[in-house]
PDB file of C-alpha atoms in Angstrom:
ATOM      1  CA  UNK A   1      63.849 154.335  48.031  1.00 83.00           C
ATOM      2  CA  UNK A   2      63.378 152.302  51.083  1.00 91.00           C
ATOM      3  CA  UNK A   3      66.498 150.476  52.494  1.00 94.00           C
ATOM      4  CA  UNK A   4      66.682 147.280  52.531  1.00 96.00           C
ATOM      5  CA  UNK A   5      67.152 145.138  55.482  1.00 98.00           C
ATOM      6  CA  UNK A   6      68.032 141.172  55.632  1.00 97.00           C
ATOM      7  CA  UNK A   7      66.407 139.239  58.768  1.00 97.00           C
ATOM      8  CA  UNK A   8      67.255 136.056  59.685  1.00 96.00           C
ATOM      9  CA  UNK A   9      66.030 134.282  62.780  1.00 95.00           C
ATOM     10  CA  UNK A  10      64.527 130.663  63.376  1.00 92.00           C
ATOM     11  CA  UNK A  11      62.524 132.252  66.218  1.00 92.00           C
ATOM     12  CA  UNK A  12      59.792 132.997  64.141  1.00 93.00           C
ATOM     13  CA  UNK A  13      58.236 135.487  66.929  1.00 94.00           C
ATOM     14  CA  UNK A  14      61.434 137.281  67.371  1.00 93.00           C
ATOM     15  CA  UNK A  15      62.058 137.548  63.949  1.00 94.00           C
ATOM     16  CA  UNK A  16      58.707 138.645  62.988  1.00 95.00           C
ATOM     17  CA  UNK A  17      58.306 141.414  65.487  1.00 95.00           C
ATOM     18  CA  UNK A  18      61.510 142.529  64.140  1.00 96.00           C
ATOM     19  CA  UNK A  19      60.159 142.934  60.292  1.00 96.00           C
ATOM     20  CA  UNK A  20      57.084 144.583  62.061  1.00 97.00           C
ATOM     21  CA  UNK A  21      59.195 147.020  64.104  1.00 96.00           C
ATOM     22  CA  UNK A  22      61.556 147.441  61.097  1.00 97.00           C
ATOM     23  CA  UNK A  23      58.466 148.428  58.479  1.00 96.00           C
ATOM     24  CA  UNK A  24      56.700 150.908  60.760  1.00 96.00           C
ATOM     25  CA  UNK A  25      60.246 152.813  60.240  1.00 95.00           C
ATOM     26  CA  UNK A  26      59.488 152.292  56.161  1.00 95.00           C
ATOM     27  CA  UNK A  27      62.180 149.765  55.875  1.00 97.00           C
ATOM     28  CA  UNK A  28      61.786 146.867  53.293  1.00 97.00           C
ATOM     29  CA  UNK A  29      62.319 143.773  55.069  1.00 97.00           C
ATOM     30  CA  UNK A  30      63.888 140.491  53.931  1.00 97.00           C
ATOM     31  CA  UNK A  31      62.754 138.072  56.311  1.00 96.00           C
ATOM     32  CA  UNK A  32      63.680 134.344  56.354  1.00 96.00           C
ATOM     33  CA  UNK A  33      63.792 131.360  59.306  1.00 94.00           C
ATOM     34  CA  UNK A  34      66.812 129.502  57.337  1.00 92.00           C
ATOM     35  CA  UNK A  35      70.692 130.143  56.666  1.00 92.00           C
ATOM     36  CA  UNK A  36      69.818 128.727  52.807  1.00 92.00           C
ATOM     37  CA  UNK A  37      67.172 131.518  52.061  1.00 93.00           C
ATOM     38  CA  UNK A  38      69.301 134.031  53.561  1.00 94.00           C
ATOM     39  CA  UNK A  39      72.162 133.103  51.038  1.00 94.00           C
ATOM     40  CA  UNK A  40      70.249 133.092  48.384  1.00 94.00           C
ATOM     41  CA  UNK A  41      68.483 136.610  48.966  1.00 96.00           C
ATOM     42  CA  UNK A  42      71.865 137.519  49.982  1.00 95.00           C
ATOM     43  CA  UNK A  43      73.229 137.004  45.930  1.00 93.00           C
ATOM     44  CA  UNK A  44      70.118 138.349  44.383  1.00 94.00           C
ATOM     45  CA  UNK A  45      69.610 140.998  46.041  1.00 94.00           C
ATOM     46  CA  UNK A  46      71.134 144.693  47.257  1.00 94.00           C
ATOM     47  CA  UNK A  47      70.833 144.997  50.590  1.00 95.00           C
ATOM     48  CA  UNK A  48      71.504 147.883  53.251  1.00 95.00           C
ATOM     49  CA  UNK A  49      71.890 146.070  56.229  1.00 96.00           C
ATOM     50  CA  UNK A  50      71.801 142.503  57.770  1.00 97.00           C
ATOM     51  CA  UNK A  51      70.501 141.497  61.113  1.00 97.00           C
ATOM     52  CA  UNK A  52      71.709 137.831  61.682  1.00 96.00           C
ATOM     53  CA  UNK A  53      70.997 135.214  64.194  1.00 93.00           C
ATOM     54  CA  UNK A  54      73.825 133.320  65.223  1.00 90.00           C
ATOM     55  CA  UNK A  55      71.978 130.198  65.841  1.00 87.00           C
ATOM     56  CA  UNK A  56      70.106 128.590  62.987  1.00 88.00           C
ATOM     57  CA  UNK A  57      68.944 125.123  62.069  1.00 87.00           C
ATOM     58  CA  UNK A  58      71.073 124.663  58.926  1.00 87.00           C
ATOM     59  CA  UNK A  59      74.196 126.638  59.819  1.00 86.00           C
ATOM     60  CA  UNK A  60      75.181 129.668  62.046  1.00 88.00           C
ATOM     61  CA  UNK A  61      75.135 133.417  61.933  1.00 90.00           C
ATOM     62  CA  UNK A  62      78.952 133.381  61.640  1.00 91.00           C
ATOM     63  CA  UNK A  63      78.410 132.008  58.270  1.00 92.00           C
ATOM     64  CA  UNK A  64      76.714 134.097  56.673  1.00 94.00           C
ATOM     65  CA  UNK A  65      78.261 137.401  58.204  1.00 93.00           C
ATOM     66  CA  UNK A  66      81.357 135.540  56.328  1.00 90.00           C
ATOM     67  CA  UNK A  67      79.845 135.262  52.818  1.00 91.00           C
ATOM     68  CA  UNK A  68      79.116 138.880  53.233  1.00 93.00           C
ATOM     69  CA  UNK A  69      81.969 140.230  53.663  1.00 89.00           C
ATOM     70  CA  UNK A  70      83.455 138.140  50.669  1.00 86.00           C
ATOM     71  CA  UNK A  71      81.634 141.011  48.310  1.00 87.00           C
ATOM     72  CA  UNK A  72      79.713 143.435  50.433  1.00 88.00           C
ATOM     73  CA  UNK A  73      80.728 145.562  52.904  1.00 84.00           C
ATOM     74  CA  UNK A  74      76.883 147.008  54.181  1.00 90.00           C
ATOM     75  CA  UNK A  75      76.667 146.669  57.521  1.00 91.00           C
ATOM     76  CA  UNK A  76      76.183 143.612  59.942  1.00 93.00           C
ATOM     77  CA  UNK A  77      74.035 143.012  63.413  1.00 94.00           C
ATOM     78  CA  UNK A  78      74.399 139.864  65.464  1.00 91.00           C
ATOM     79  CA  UNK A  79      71.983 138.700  67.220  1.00 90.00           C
ATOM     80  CA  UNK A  80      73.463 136.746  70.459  1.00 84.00           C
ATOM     81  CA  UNK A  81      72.772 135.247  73.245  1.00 76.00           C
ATOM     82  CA  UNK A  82      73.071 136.702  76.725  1.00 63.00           C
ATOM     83  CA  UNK A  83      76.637 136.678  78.553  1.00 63.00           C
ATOM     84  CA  UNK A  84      77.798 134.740  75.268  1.00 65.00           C
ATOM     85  CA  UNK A  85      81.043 136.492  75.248  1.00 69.00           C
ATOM     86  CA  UNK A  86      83.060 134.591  72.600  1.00 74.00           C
ATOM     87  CA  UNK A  87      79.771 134.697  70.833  1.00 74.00           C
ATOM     88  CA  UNK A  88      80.417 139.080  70.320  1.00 70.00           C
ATOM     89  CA  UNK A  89      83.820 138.619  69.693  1.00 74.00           C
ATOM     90  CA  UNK A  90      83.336 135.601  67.260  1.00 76.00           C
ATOM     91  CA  UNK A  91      81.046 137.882  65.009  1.00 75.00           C
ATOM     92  CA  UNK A  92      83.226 141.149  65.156  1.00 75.00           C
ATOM     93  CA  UNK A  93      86.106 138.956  64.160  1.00 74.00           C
ATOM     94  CA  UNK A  94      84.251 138.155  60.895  1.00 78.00           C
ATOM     95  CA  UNK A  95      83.079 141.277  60.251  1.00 81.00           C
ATOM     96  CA  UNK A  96      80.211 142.299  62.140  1.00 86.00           C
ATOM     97  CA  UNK A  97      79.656 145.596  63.019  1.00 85.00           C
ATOM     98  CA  UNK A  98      77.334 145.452  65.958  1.00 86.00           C
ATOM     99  CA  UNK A  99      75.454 143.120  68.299  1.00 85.00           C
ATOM    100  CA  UNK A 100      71.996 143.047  70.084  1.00 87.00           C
ATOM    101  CA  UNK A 101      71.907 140.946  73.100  1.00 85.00           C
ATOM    102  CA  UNK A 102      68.793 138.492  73.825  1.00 87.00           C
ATOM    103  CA  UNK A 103      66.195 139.154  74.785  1.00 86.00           C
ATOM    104  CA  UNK A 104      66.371 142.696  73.617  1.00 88.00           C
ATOM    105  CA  UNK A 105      63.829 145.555  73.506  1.00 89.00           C
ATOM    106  CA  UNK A 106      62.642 145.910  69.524  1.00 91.00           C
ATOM    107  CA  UNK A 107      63.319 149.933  69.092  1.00 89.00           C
ATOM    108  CA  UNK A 108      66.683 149.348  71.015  1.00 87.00           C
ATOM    109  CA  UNK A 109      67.506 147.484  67.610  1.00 91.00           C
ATOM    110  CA  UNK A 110      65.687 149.774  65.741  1.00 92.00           C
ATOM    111  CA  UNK A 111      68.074 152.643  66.932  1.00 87.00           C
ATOM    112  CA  UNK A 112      71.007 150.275  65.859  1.00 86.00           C
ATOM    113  CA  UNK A 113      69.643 150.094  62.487  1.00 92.00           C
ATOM    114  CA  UNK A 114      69.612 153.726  61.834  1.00 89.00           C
ATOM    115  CA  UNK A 115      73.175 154.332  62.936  1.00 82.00           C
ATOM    116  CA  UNK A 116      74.209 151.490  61.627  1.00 85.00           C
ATOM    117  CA  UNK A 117      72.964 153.054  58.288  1.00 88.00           C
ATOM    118  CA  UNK A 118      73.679 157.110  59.084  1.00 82.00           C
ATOM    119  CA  UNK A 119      77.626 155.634  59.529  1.00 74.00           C
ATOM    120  CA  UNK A 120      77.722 153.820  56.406  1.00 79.00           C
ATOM    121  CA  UNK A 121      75.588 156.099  54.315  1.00 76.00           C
ATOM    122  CA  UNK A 122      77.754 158.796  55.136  1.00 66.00           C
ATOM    123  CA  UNK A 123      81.375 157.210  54.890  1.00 55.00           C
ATOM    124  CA  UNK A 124      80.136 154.796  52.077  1.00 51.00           C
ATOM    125  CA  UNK A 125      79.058 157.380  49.626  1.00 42.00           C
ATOM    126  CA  UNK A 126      80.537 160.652  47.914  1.00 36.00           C
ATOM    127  CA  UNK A 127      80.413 163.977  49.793  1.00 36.00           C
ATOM    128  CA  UNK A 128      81.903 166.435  46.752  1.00 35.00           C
ATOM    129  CA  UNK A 129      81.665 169.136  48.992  1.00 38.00           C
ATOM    130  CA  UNK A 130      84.584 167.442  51.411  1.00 39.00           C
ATOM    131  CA  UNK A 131      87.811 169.122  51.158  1.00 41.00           C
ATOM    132  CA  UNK A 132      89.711 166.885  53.360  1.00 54.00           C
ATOM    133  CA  UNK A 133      88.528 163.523  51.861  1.00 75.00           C
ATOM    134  CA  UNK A 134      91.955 162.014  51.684  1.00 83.00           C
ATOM    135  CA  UNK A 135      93.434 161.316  54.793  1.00 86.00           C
ATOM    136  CA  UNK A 136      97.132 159.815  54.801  1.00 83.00           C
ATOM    137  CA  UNK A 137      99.725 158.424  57.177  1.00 84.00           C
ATOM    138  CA  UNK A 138     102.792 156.745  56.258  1.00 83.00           C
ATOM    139  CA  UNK A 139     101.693 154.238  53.511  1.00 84.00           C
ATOM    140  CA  UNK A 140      98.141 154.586  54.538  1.00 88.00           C
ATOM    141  CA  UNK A 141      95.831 156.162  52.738  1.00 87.00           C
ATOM    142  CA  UNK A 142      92.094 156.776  53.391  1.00 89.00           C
ATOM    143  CA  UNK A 143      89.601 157.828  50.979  1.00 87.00           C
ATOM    144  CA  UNK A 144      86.288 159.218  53.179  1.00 84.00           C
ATOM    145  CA  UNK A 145      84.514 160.367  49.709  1.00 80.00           C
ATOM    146  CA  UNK A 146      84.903 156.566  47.987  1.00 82.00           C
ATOM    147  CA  UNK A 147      84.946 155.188  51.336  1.00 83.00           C
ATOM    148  CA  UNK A 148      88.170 153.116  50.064  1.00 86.00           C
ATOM    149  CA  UNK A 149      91.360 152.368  52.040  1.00 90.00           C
ATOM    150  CA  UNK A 150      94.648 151.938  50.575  1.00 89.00           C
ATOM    151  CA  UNK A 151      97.850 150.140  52.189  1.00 89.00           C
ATOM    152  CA  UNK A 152     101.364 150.448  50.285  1.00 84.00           C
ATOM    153  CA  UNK A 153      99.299 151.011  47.209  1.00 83.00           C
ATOM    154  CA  UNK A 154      96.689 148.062  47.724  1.00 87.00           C
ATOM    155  CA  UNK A 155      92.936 148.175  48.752  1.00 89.00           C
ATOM    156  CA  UNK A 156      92.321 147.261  51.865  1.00 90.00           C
ATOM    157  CA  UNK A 157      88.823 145.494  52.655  1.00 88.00           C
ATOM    158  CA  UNK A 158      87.445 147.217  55.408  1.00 89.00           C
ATOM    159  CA  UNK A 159      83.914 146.695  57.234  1.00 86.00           C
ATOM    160  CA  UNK A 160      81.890 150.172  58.121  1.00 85.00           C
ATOM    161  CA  UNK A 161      83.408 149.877  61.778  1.00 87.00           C
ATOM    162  CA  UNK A 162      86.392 149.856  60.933  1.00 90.00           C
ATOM    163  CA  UNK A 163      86.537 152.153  58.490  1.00 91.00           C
ATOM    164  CA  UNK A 164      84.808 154.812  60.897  1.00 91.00           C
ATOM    165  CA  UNK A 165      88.003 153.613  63.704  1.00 93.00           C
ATOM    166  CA  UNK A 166      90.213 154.441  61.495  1.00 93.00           C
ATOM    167  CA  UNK A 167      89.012 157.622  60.307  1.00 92.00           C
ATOM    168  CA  UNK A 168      88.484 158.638  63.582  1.00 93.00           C
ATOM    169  CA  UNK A 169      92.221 157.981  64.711  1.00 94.00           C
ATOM    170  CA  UNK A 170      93.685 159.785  61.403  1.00 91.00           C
ATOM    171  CA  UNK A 171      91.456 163.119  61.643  1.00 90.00           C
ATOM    172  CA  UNK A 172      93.079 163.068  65.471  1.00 90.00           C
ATOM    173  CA  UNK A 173      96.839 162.056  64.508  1.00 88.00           C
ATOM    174  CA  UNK A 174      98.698 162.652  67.873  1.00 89.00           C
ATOM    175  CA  UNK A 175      95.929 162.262  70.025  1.00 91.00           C
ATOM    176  CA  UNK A 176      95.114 159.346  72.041  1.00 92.00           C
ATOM    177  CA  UNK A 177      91.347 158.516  71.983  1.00 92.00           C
ATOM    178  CA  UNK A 178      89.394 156.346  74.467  1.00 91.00           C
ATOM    179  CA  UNK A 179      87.620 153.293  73.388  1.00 88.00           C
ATOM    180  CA  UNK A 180      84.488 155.264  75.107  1.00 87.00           C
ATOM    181  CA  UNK A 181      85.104 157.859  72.767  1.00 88.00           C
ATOM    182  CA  UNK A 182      85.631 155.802  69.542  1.00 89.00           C
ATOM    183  CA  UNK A 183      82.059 153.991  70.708  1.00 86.00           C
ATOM    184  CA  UNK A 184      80.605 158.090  70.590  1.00 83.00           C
ATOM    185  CA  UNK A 185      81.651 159.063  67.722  1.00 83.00           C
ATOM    186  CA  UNK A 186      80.711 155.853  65.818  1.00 82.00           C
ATOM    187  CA  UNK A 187      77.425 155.109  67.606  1.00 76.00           C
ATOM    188  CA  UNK A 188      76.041 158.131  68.296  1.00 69.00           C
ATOM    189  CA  UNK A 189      74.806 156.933  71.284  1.00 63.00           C
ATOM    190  CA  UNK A 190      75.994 157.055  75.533  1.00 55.00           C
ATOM    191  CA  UNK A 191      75.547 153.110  75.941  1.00 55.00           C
ATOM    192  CA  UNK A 192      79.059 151.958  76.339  1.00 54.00           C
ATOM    193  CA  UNK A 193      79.675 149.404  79.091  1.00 59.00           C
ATOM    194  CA  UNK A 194      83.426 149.429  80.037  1.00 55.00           C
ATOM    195  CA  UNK A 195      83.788 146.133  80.241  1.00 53.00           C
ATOM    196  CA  UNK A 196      82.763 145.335  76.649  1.00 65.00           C
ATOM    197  CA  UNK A 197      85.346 144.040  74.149  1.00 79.00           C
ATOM    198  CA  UNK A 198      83.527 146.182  71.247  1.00 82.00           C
ATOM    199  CA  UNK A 199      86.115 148.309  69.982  1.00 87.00           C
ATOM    200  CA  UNK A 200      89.019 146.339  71.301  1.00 88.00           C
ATOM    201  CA  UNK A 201      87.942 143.599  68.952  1.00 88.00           C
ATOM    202  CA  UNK A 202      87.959 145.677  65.874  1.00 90.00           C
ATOM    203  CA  UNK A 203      91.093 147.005  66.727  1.00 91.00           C
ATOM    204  CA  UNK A 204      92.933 144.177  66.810  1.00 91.00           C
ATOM    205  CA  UNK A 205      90.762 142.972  63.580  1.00 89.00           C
ATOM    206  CA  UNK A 206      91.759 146.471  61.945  1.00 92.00           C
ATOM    207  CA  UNK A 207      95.789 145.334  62.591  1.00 92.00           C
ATOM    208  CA  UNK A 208      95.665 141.963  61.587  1.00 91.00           C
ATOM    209  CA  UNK A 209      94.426 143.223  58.318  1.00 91.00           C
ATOM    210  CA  UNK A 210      97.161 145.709  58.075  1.00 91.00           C
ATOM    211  CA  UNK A 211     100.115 143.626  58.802  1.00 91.00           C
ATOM    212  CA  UNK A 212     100.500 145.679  62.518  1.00 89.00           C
ATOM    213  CA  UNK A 213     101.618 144.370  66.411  1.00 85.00           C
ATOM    214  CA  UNK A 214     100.354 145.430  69.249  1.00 83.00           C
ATOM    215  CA  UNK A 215     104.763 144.807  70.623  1.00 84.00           C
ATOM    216  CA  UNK A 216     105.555 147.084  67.260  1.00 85.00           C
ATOM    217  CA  UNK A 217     103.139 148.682  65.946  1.00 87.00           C
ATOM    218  CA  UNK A 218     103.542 150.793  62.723  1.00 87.00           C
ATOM    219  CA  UNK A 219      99.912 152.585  62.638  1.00 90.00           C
ATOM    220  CA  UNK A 220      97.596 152.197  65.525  1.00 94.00           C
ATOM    221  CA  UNK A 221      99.623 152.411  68.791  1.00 93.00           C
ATOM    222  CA  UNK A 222      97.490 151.557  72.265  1.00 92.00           C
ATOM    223  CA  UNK A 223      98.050 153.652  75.269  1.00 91.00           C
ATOM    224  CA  UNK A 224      97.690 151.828  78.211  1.00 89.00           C
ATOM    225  CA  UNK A 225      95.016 153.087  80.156  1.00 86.00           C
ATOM    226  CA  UNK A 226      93.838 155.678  77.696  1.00 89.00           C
ATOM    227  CA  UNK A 227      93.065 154.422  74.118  1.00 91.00           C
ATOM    228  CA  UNK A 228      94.655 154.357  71.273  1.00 94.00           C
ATOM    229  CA  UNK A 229      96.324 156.372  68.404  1.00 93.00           C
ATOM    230  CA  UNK A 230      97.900 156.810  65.080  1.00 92.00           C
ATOM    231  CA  UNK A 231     101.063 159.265  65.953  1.00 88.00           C
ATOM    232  CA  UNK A 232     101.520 162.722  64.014  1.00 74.00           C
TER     233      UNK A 232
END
């Protein structure tokens, strides 16, 4: 079955080249101009992936990424405009995974799509064969099979980013590991410009969720100049 992919941009060239870019790949495409259709597709309807503009006539990307995240965890593109800095950081904040800056080439966000999609596939459904599914530190306790996260017992809500982060820095407990490497292993891809906030954002997202400091940090230490890690 074809995944399913929400589009939502009031720039009804950009957002139709998208669908058209998007179905030659044998996606299905979900493609609306307005926040309010978005919503409502959004509770009728199982989707794989979102691609949201940030600015819309009726509301903004950010909203929408937030209703989202309230029951799905799929993941999330932004859309955003170029050099809009707070703009990148706003959405990973809330949840996004990933953002496309405008204008951008249409199989640049193609190739965004699919690992978008190969991450959560793989970390978001069983793999029986896995013998080292559960990964544990401390109180922490990561389920890569049920793609689930536990914290003293409780689930912790965790976006496909930062479930892959977190994975990464448990399989290499003891290690540090470089923002440029964390981008690797979760994108798949070489584009990683140093002075992007990506993965520092969903660090710090990743610790407010579990209660941690960057001054005292109980899971995810960073070591300046290198990266970060969980200790052994």
């Amino acid at each position: 079955m074809p995944d399913k992919i929400l589009v939502v941009d009031d720039e009804r060239e950009i957002c139709d080249l998208v669908e058209l870019y998007l179905q030659n790949e044998n996606y299905t495409v979900f493609k609306f101009y307005t926040a309010k259709e978005a919503l409502d597709c959004i509770e009728s309807t199982e989707l794989d992936l979102a691609i949201l503009d940030i600015m819309l006539p009726d509301t903004n990307g950010f909203e929408i990424c937030q209703k989202i995240r309230e029951h799905h965890s799929y993941p999330v593109i932004m859309l955003t405009a170029k050099d809009a800095e707070m703009d990148k950081i706003t959405g990973l904040t809330l949840g996004a995974d990933d953002y496309v800056t405008k204008p951008f080439r249409p199989l640049e966000l193609v190739a965004r799509v699919k690992a978008q999609l190969r991450r959560y596939k793989r970390y978001g459904t069983a793999r029986p064969d896995a013998g080292d599914a559960i990964l544990v530190h401390s109180a922490l306790e990561l389920n890569t099979d049920t793609h689930e996260c536990l914290l003293n017992g409780k689930p912790l809500s965790l976006t496909p980013t930062e479930f892959s982060i977190l994975r990464i820095l448990l399989e290499r407990k003891g290690k540090a590991v470089s923002s440029e490497e964390l981008f690797y292993e979760i994108w798949k891809d070489e584009y990683y410009n140093k002075n992007s906030n990506t993965i520092t954002v969903h660090i710090r997202h990743l610790r407010e969720k579990m209660g941690d400091t960057v001054d005292h940090p109980q899971y995810i230490k960073t070591i300046w100049g290198v990266g970060y890690k969980i200790d052994a």
